[in-house]
XYZ file of C-alpha atoms in Angstrom:
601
model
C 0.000 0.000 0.000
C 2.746 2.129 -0.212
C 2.613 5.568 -2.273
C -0.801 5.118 -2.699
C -4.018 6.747 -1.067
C -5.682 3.536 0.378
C -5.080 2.120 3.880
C -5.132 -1.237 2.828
C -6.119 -3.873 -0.098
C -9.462 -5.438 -0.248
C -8.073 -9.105 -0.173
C -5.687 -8.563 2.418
C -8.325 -7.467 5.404
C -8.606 -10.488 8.299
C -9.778 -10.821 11.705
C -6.577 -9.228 12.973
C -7.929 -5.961 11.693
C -11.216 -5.544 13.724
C -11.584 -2.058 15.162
C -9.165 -0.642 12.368
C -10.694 2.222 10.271
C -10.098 1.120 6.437
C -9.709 3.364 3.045
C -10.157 0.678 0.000
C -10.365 1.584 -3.388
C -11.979 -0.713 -5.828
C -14.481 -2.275 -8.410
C -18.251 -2.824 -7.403
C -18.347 -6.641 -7.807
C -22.124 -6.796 -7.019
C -24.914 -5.471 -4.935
C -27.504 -7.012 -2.901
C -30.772 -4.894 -1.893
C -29.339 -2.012 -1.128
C -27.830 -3.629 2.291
C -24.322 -4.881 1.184
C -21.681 -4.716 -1.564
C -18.611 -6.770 -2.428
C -15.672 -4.880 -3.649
C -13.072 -6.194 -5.368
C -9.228 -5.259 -6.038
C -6.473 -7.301 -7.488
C -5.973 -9.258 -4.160
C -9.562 -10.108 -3.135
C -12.854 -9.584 -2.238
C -14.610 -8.131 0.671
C -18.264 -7.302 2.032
C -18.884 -3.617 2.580
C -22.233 -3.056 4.920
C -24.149 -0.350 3.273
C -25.541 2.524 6.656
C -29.099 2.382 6.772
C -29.597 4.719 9.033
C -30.744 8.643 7.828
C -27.079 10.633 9.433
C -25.459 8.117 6.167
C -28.280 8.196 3.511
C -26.299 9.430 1.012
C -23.530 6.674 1.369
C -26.534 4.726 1.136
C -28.085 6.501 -2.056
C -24.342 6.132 -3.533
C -23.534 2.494 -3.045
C -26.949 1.082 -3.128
C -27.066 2.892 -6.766
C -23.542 2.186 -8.292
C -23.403 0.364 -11.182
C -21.514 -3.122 -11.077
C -17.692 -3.041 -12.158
C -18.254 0.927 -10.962
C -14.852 1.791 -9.349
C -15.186 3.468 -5.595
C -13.307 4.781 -2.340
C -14.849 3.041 0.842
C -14.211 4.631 4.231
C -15.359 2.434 7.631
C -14.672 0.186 10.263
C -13.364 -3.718 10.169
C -15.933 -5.890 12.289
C -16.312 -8.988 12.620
C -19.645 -10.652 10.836
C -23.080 -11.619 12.792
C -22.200 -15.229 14.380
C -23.482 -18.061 11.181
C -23.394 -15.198 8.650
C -19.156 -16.236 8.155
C -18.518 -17.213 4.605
C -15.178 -20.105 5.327
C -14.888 -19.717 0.935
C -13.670 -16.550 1.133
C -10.149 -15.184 2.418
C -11.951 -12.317 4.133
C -15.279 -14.881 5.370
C -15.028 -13.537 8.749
C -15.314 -9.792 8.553
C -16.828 -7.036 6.948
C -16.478 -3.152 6.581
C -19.156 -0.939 7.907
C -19.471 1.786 4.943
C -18.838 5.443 6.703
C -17.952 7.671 3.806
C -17.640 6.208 0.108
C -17.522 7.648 -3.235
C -17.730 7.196 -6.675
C -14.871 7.331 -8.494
C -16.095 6.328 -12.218
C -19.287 4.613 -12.672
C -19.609 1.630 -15.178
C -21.545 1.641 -18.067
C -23.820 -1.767 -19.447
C -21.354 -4.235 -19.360
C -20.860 -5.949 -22.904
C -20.182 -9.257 -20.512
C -19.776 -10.442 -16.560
C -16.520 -10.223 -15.155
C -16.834 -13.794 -13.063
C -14.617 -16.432 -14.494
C -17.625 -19.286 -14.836
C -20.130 -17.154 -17.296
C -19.245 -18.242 -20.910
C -18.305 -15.949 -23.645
C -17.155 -15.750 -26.731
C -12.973 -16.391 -27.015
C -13.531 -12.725 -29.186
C -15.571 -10.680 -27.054
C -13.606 -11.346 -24.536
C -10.627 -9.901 -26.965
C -12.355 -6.879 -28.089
C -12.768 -6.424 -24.721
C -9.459 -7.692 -23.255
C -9.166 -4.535 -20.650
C -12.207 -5.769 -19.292
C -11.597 -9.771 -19.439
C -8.736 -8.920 -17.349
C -9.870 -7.853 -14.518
C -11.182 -11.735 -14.246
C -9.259 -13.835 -10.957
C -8.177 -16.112 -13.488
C -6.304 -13.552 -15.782
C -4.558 -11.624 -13.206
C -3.546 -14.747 -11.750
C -2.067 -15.781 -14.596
C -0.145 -12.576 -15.656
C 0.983 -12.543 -11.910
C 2.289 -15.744 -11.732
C 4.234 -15.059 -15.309
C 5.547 -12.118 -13.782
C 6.869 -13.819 -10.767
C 8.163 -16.820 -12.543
C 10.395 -14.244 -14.914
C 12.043 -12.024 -11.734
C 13.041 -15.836 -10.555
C 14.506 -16.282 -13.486
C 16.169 -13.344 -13.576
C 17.578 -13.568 -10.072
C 18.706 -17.045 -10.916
C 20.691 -16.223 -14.431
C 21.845 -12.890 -13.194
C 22.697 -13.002 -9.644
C 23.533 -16.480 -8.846
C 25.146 -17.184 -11.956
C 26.728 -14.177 -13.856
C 24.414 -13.694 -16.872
C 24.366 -10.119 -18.466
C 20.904 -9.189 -19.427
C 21.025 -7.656 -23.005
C 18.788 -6.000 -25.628
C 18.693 -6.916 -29.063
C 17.486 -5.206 -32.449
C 14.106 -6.111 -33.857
C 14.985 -4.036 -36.865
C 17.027 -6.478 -38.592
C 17.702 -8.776 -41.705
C 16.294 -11.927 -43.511
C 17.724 -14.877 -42.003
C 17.407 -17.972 -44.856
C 15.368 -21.123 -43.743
C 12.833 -20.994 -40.225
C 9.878 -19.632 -40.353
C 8.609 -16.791 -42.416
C 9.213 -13.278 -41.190
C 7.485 -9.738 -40.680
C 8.604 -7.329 -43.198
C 9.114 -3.301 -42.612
C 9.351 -1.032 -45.162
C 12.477 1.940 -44.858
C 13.267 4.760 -46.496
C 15.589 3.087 -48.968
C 13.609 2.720 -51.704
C 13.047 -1.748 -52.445
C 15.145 -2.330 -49.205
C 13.170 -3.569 -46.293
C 14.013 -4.519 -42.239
C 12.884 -8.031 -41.043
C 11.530 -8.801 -37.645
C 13.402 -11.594 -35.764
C 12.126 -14.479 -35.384
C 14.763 -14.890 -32.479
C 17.748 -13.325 -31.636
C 19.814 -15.993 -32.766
C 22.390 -14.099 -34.289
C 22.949 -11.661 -31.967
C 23.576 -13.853 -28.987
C 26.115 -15.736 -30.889
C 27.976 -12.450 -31.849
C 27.528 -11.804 -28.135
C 29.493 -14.459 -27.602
C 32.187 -13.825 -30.053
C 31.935 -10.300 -28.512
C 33.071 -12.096 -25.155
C 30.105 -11.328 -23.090
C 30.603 -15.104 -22.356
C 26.565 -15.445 -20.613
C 24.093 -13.846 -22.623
C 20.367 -13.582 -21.365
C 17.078 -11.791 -22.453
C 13.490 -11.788 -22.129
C 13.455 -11.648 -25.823
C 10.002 -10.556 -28.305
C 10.146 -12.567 -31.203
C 8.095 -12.576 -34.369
C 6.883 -14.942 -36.846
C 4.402 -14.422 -39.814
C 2.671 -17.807 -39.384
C -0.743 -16.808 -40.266
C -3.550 -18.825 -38.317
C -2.149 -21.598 -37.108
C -3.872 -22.455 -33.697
C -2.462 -21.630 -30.419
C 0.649 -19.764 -32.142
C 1.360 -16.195 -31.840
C 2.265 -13.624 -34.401
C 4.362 -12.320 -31.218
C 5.660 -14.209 -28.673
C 8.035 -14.355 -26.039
C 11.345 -16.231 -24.993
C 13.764 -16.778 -22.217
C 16.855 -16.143 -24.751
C 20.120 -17.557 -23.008
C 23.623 -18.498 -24.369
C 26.847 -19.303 -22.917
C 30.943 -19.526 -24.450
C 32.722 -22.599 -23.493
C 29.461 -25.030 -22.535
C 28.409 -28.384 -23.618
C 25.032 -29.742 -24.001
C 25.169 -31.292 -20.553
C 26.167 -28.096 -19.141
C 23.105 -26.436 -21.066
C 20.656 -28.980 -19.510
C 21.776 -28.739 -16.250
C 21.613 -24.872 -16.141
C 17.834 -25.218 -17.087
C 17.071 -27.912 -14.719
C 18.356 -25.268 -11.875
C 16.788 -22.532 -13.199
C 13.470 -24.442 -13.084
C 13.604 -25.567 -10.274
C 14.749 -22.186 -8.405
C 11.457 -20.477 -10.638
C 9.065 -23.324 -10.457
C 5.434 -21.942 -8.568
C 5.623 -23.554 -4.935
C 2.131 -24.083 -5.453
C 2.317 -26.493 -8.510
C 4.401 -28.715 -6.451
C 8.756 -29.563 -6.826
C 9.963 -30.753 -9.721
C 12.749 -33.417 -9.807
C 15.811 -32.995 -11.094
C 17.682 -34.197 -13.860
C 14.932 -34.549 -16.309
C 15.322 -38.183 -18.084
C 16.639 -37.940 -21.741
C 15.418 -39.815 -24.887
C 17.201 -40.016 -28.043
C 14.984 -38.337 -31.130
C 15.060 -42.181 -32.671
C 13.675 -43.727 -29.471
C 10.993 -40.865 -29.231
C 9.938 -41.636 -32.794
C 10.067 -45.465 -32.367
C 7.891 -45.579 -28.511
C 5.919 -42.409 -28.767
C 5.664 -41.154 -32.719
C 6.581 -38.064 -32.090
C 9.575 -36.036 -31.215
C 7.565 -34.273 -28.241
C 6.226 -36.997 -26.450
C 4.031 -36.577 -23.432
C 5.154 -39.391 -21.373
C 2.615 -38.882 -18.286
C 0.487 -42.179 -19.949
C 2.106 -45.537 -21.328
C 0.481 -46.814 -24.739
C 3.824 -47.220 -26.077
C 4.276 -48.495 -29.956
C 5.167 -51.213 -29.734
C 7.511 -53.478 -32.275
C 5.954 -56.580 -33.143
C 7.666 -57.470 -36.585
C 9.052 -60.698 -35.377
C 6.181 -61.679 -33.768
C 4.198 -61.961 -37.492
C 6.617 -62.360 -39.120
C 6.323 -66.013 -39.981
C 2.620 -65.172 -40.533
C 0.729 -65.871 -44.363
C -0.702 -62.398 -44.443
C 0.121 -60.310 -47.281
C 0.235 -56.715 -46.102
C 2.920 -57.648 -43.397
C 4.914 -59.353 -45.736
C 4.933 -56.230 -48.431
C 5.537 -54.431 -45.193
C 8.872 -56.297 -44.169
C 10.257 -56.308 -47.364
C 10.534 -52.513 -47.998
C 14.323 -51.384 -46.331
C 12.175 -49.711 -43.565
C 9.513 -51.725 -42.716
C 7.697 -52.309 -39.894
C 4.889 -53.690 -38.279
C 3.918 -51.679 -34.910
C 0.940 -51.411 -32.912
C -0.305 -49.631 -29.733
C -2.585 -51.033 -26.966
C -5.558 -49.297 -25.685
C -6.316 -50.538 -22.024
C -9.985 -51.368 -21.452
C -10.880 -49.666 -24.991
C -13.761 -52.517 -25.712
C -15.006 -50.538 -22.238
C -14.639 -46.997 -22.769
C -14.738 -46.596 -26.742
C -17.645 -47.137 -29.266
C -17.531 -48.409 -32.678
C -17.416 -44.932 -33.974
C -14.627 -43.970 -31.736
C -12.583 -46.504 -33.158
C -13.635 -46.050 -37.334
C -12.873 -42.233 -36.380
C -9.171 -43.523 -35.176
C -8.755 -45.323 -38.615
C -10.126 -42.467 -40.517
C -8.247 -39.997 -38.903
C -5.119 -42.342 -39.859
C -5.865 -42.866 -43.536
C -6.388 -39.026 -43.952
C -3.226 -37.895 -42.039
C -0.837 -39.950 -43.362
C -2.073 -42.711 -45.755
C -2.445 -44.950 -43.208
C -4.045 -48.702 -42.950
C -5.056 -49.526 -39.600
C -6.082 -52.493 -38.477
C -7.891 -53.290 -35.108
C -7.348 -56.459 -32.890
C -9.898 -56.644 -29.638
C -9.152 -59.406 -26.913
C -12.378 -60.582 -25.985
C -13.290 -61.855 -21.924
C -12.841 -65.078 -22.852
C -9.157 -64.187 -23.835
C -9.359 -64.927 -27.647
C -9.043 -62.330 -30.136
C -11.215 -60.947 -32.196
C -9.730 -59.462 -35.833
C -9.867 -59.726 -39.358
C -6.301 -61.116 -38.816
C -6.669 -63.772 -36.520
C -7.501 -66.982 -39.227
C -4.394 -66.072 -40.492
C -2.316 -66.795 -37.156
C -2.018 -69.934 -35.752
C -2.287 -70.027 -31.898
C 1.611 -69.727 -31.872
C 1.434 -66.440 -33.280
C -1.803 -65.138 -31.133
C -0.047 -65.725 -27.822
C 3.603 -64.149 -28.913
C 1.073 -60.926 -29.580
C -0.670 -61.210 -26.472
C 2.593 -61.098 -24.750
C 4.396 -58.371 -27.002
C 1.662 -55.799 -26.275
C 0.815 -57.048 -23.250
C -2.481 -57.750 -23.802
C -5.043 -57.642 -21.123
C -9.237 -58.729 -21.499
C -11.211 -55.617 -22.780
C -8.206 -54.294 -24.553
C -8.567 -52.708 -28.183
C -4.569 -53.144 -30.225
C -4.277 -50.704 -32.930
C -1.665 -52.238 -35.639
C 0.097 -50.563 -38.737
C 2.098 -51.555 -41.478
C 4.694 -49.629 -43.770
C 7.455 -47.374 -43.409
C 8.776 -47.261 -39.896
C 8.540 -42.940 -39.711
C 5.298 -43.095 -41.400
C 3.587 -46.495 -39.375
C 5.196 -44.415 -35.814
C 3.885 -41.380 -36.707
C 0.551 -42.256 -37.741
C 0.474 -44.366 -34.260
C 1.724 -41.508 -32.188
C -1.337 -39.429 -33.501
C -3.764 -42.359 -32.703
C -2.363 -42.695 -29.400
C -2.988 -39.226 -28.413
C -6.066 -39.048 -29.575
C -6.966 -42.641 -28.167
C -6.060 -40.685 -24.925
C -8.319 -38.173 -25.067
C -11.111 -40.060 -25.971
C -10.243 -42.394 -22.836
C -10.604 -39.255 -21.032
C -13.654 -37.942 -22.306
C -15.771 -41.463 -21.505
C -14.156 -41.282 -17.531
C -10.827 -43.005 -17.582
C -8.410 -41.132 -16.173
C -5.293 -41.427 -17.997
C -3.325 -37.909 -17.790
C -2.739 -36.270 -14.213
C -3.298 -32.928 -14.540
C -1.150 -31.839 -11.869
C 1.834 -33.981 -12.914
C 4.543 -32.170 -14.582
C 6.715 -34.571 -16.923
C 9.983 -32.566 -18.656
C 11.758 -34.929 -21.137
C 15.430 -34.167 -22.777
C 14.891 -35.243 -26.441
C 18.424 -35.121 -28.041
C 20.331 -36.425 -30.975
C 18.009 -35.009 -33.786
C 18.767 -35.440 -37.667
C 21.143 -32.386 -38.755
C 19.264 -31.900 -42.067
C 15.971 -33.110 -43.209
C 14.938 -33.888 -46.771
C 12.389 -30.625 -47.927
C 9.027 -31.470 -48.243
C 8.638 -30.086 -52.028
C 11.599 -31.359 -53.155
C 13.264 -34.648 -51.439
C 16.314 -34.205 -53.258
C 17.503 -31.236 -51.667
C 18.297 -30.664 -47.774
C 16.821 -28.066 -44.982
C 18.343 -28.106 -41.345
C 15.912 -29.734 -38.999
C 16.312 -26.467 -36.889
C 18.180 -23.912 -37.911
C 21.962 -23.699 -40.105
C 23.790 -22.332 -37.314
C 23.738 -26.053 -35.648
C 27.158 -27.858 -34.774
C 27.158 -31.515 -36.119
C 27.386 -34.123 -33.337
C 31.073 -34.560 -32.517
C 30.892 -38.557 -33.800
C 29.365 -37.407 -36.867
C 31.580 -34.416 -38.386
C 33.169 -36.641 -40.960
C 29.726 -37.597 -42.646
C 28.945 -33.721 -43.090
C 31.482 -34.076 -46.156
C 30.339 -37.402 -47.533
C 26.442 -38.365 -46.089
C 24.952 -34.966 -44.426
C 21.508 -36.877 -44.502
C 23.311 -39.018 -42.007
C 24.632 -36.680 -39.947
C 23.073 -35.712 -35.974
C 22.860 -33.066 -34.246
C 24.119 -31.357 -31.080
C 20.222 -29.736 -31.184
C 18.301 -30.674 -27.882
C 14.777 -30.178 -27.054
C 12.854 -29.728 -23.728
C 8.998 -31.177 -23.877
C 7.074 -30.914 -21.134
C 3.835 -33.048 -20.735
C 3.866 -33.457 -24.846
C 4.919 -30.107 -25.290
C 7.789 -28.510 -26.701
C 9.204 -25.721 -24.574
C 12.336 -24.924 -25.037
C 14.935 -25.447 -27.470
C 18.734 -25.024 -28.293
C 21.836 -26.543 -29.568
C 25.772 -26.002 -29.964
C 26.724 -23.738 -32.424
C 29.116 -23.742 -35.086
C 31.451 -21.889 -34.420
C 34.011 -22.349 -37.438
C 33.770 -19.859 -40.280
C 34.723 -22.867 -42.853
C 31.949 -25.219 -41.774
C 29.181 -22.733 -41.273
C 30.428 -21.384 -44.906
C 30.382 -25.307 -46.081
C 26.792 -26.164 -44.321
C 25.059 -22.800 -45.908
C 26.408 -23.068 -49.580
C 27.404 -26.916 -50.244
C 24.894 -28.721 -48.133
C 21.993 -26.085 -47.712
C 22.319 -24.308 -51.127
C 21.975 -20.865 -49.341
C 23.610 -17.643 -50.517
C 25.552 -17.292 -47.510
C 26.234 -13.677 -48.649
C 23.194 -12.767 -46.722
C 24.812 -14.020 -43.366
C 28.312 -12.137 -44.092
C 28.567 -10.397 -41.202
C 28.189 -13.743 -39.198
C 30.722 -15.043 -41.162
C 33.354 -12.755 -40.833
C 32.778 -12.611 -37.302
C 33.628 -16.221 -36.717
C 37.208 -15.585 -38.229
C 37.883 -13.340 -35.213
C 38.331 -15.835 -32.876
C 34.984 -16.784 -31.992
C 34.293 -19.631 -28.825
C 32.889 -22.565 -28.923
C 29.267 -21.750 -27.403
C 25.784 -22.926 -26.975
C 22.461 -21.644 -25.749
C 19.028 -22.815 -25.555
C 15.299 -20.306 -25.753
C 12.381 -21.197 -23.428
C 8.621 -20.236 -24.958
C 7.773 -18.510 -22.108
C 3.829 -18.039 -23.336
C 3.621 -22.414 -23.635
C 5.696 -22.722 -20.279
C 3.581 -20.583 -18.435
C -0.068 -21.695 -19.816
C 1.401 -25.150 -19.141
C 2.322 -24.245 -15.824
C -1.704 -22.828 -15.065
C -2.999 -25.660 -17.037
C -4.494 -22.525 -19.483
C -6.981 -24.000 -22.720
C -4.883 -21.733 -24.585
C -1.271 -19.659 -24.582
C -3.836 -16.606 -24.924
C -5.281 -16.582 -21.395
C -1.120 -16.170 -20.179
C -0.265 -13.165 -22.671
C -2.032 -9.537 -21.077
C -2.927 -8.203 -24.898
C -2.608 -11.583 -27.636
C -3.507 -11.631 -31.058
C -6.711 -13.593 -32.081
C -6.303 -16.534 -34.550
C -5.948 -14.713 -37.313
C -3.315 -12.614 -36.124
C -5.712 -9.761 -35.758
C -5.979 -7.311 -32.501
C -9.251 -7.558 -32.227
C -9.576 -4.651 -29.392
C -7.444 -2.348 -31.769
C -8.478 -3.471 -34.923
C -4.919 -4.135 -36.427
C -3.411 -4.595 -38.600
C -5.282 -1.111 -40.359
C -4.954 0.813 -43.382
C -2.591 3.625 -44.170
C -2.965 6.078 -46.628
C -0.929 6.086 -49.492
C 0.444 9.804 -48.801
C 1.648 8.088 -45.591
C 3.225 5.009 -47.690
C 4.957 7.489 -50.272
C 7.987 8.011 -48.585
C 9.057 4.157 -47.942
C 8.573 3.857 -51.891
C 5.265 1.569 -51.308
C 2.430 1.295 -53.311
C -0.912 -1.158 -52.575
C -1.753 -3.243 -55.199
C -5.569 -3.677 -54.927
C -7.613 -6.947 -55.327
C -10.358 -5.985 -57.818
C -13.246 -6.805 -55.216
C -11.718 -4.482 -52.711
C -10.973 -1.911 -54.822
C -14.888 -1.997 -56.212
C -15.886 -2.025 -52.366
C -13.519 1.098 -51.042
C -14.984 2.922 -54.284
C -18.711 1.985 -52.955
């Protein structure tokens, strides 16, 4: 309460404080017949008695006529309340404040929505009105928490362990490969700034520029378009250290969760288990894998194949084939024959998929298309590979071993929610399961063209140390020194080792990535001054934190987010300019015909 006017917060007011006389400032939460009114600040709620006697009237007049979400000064006394009128839900259940003076500060007009955190509305109401939406508990607890996380981390990187906390430019250059970036226009006519889409290069000249730890809270920018639960905007913890190894990466981050985590959302343990990217791919599908459930994939080539059926057969004899399946416990149970033709469905549409289903009736014998083709031999070696319990519904797949994992991975997700939604309880909500995923591909054929190569992350990656021979003669079969942190099936966080040898960062962009490394000169030339061996890692702060609250969405932990589209929807932006305001950056708008016939009309 210091430098401000009131005597003390609403949420903050307890038995202690009987007899004190009170000045609260706040928002009119409601108001009941004229007698009482709960006020509300950031930390709380409490009951304000409304004077009914004539020396007060026209406190009375005031309050009992004050709009909700009206903001006001109360003057009066703590008391305790009438003996069975206590409220044990609320912090401040066992007093109230008898109103002597009050006034209104700003009266509240119709409310386009109520601020209580249980009445439905519309994800873009709530946007167009974001000022309002966040004066909702579960808002500013969110944003708090955020806030307090970050000065942890802050206090962790910079006092306990030396880290300088530096600003970089968002006025910048195209970086070639990642994801697509903002544009902005200059002066010079046809030459344009980019956005970052991280500060990647500037914490590795950092480095060369022997700041030796490197940190930031770091706004980054990518022009994504809709893609759900991304933002146009977003924020990182940026960190990156000379003379480190990946261990020495992942054990930083393990303290510096641990010293930030919320004491309310429990401990977490320390280290975090790793997993290989291969092992990810082969047991979960996925190279996030949330490993809170089991329904592994699970390898059961040898187990058919001695078996007549055709499919498996064409399936082993490709140079990656592979015959995998995942169990669903007590699926017969919980799932419907819809449920499941949805699964397949969703298989064959994703990725070209055949699935085939294998149930394992109460008797104990199973029930498939496949099963006159396996002799009881064959039946029991499955039963025991996947572990096969009564009631249980085994997924299977055949083809390409990336292809049959991923398109399991995806099934077993979604297997898992639908477990959920018919009342098994798979997930804990309140467990908190971080996973090292290392040893990633260096390069990764490009989707429109197979022939030629794209880094997996980004081109500034160092090769794994037993691999830096094949760079020259197999890149495709080179890993890297890239790690990843998922939480619960999320990705949050991720870094590498850099190179940090003019040649082979020369050698990766032009012979093996077919960049024009002319664009990343500067880089370049800085590496032939000596530059460190270094390494660094970014957090996504926005998925760490709505992870952290268990928020539907990385909007509810951001104070002002962009809708779906990418649109501020309270704002209205992006918005037009005029072309006298465009002249002198040497832009002109080039009209669709519709909207030029509609800005005409």
């Amino acid at each position: 309460n210091s430098f401000v006017a009131r005597t003390n917060t609403c949420g903050e007011l307890r038995s202690a404080h009987v007899g004190q006389k009170v000045t609260l400032y706040g928002w009119v939460q409601y108001q009941r017949q004229g007698l009482f009114l709960v006020l509300r600040d950031f930390q709380g709620l409490i009951q304000i008695i409304i004077p009914q006697d004539e020396a007060h009237s026209h406190v009375r007049k005031l309050l009992s006529n004050a709009p909700v979400e009206s903001v006001v000064r109360v003057t009066g006394i703590v008391s305790p309340r009438p003996p069975g009128q206590e409220n044990p839900k609320m912090p401040t259940g066992d007093i109230e404040v008898k109103a002597e003076t009050a006034e209104i500060l700003n009266s509240c007009k119709k409310l386009p929505f109520e601020i209580k955190d249980f009445i439905k509305k519309s994800e873009a109401l709530r946007m167009q009105y974001r000022y309002l939406d966040l004066r909702s508990f579960q808002l500013q607890y969110n944003l708090r928490l955020r806030s307090r996380v970050v000065m942890r981390m802050r206090e962790y990187l910079c006092n306990l362990h030396g880290f300088v906390d530096v600003e970089t430019p968002t006025l910048f250059k195209r970086t070639p490969g990642g994801a697509k970036e903002f544009l902005v226009p200059s002066r010079e006519a046809g030459k344009f700034y980019s956005l970052p889409q991280s500060p990647q290069q500037f914490k590795q000249l950092l480095m060369v520029g022997g700041l030796d730890r490197y940190f930031q809270v770091a706004r980054c920018y990518r022009d994504e378009g809709s893609r759900p639960d991304r933002q146009p905007e977003f924020t990182q913890i940026d960190i990156e250290m000379s003379f480190v190894d990946q261990a020495g990466i992942q054990r930083l981050i393990e303290g510096l969760l641990q010293y930030s985590w919320p004491e309310e959302r429990g401990s977490i343990t320390t280290p975090f288990p790793s997993m290989t990217y291969e092992e990810a791919l082969a047991e979960y599908g996925t190279d996030k894998p949330d490993t809170r459930f089991g329904m592994k994939i699970v390898d059961v080539s040898d187990a058919l194949r001695q078996s007549d059926i055709q499919f498996v057969q064409n399936a082993l004899s490709y140079p990656h084939g592979t015959i995998r399946a995942i169990c669903i416990p007590q699926g017969l149970r919980y799932l419907k024959n819809k449920d499941l033709e949805s699964l397949k469905e969703s298989a064959k549409s994703q990725f070209n998929q055949e699935i085939m289903e294998i149930i394992r009736r109460p008797d104990g014998s199973l029930k498939s298309l496949l099963t006159k083709f396996l002799g009881e031999k064959q039946q029991r070696e499955l039963i025991q590979a996947l572990n096969m319990q009564v009631d249980d519904v085994v997924l299977l797949a055949a083809g390409e071993h990336k292809q049959v994992c991923s398109a399991l991975g995806s099934l077993r997700l979604l297997s898992a929610n639908l477990l959920e939604a018919a009342g098994l309880a798979l997930r804990d909500p309140a467990a908190f399961h971080f996973l090292w995923v290392v040893d990633f591909p260096l390069f990764l054929p490009k989707a429109e063209n197979p022939t030629e190569l794209e880094s997996a992350h980004h081109p500034f990656t160092a090769p794994h140390p037993s691999d830096a021979s094949l760079l020259y003669s197999d890149p495709t079969k080179v890993r890297s020194q890239h790690y990843d942190l998922v939480l619960n099936g999320n990705e949050v966080g991720g870094g590498s080792i850099r190179i940090h040898s003019a040649e082979q960062q020369r050698f990766v962009l032009e012979k093996v990535l077919k960049e024009d490394s002319e664009v990343l000169s500067h880089l370049l030339e800085a590496l032939e001054f000596g530059a460190p061996p270094h390494g660094g890692i970014a957090l996504g702060l926005d998925r760490l934190i709505s992870l952290i609250v268990d928020a539907p969405s990385i909007r509810d932990v951001i104070a002002f987010p962009k809708s779906f589209r990418g649109r501020d929807l309270m704002a209205n932006a992006p918005d037009y300019v005029s072309p006298e305001e465009l002249e002198p950056y040497h832009v002109q708008v080039s009209w669709p015909l519709e909207e030029k016939e509609a800005k005409k009309n």
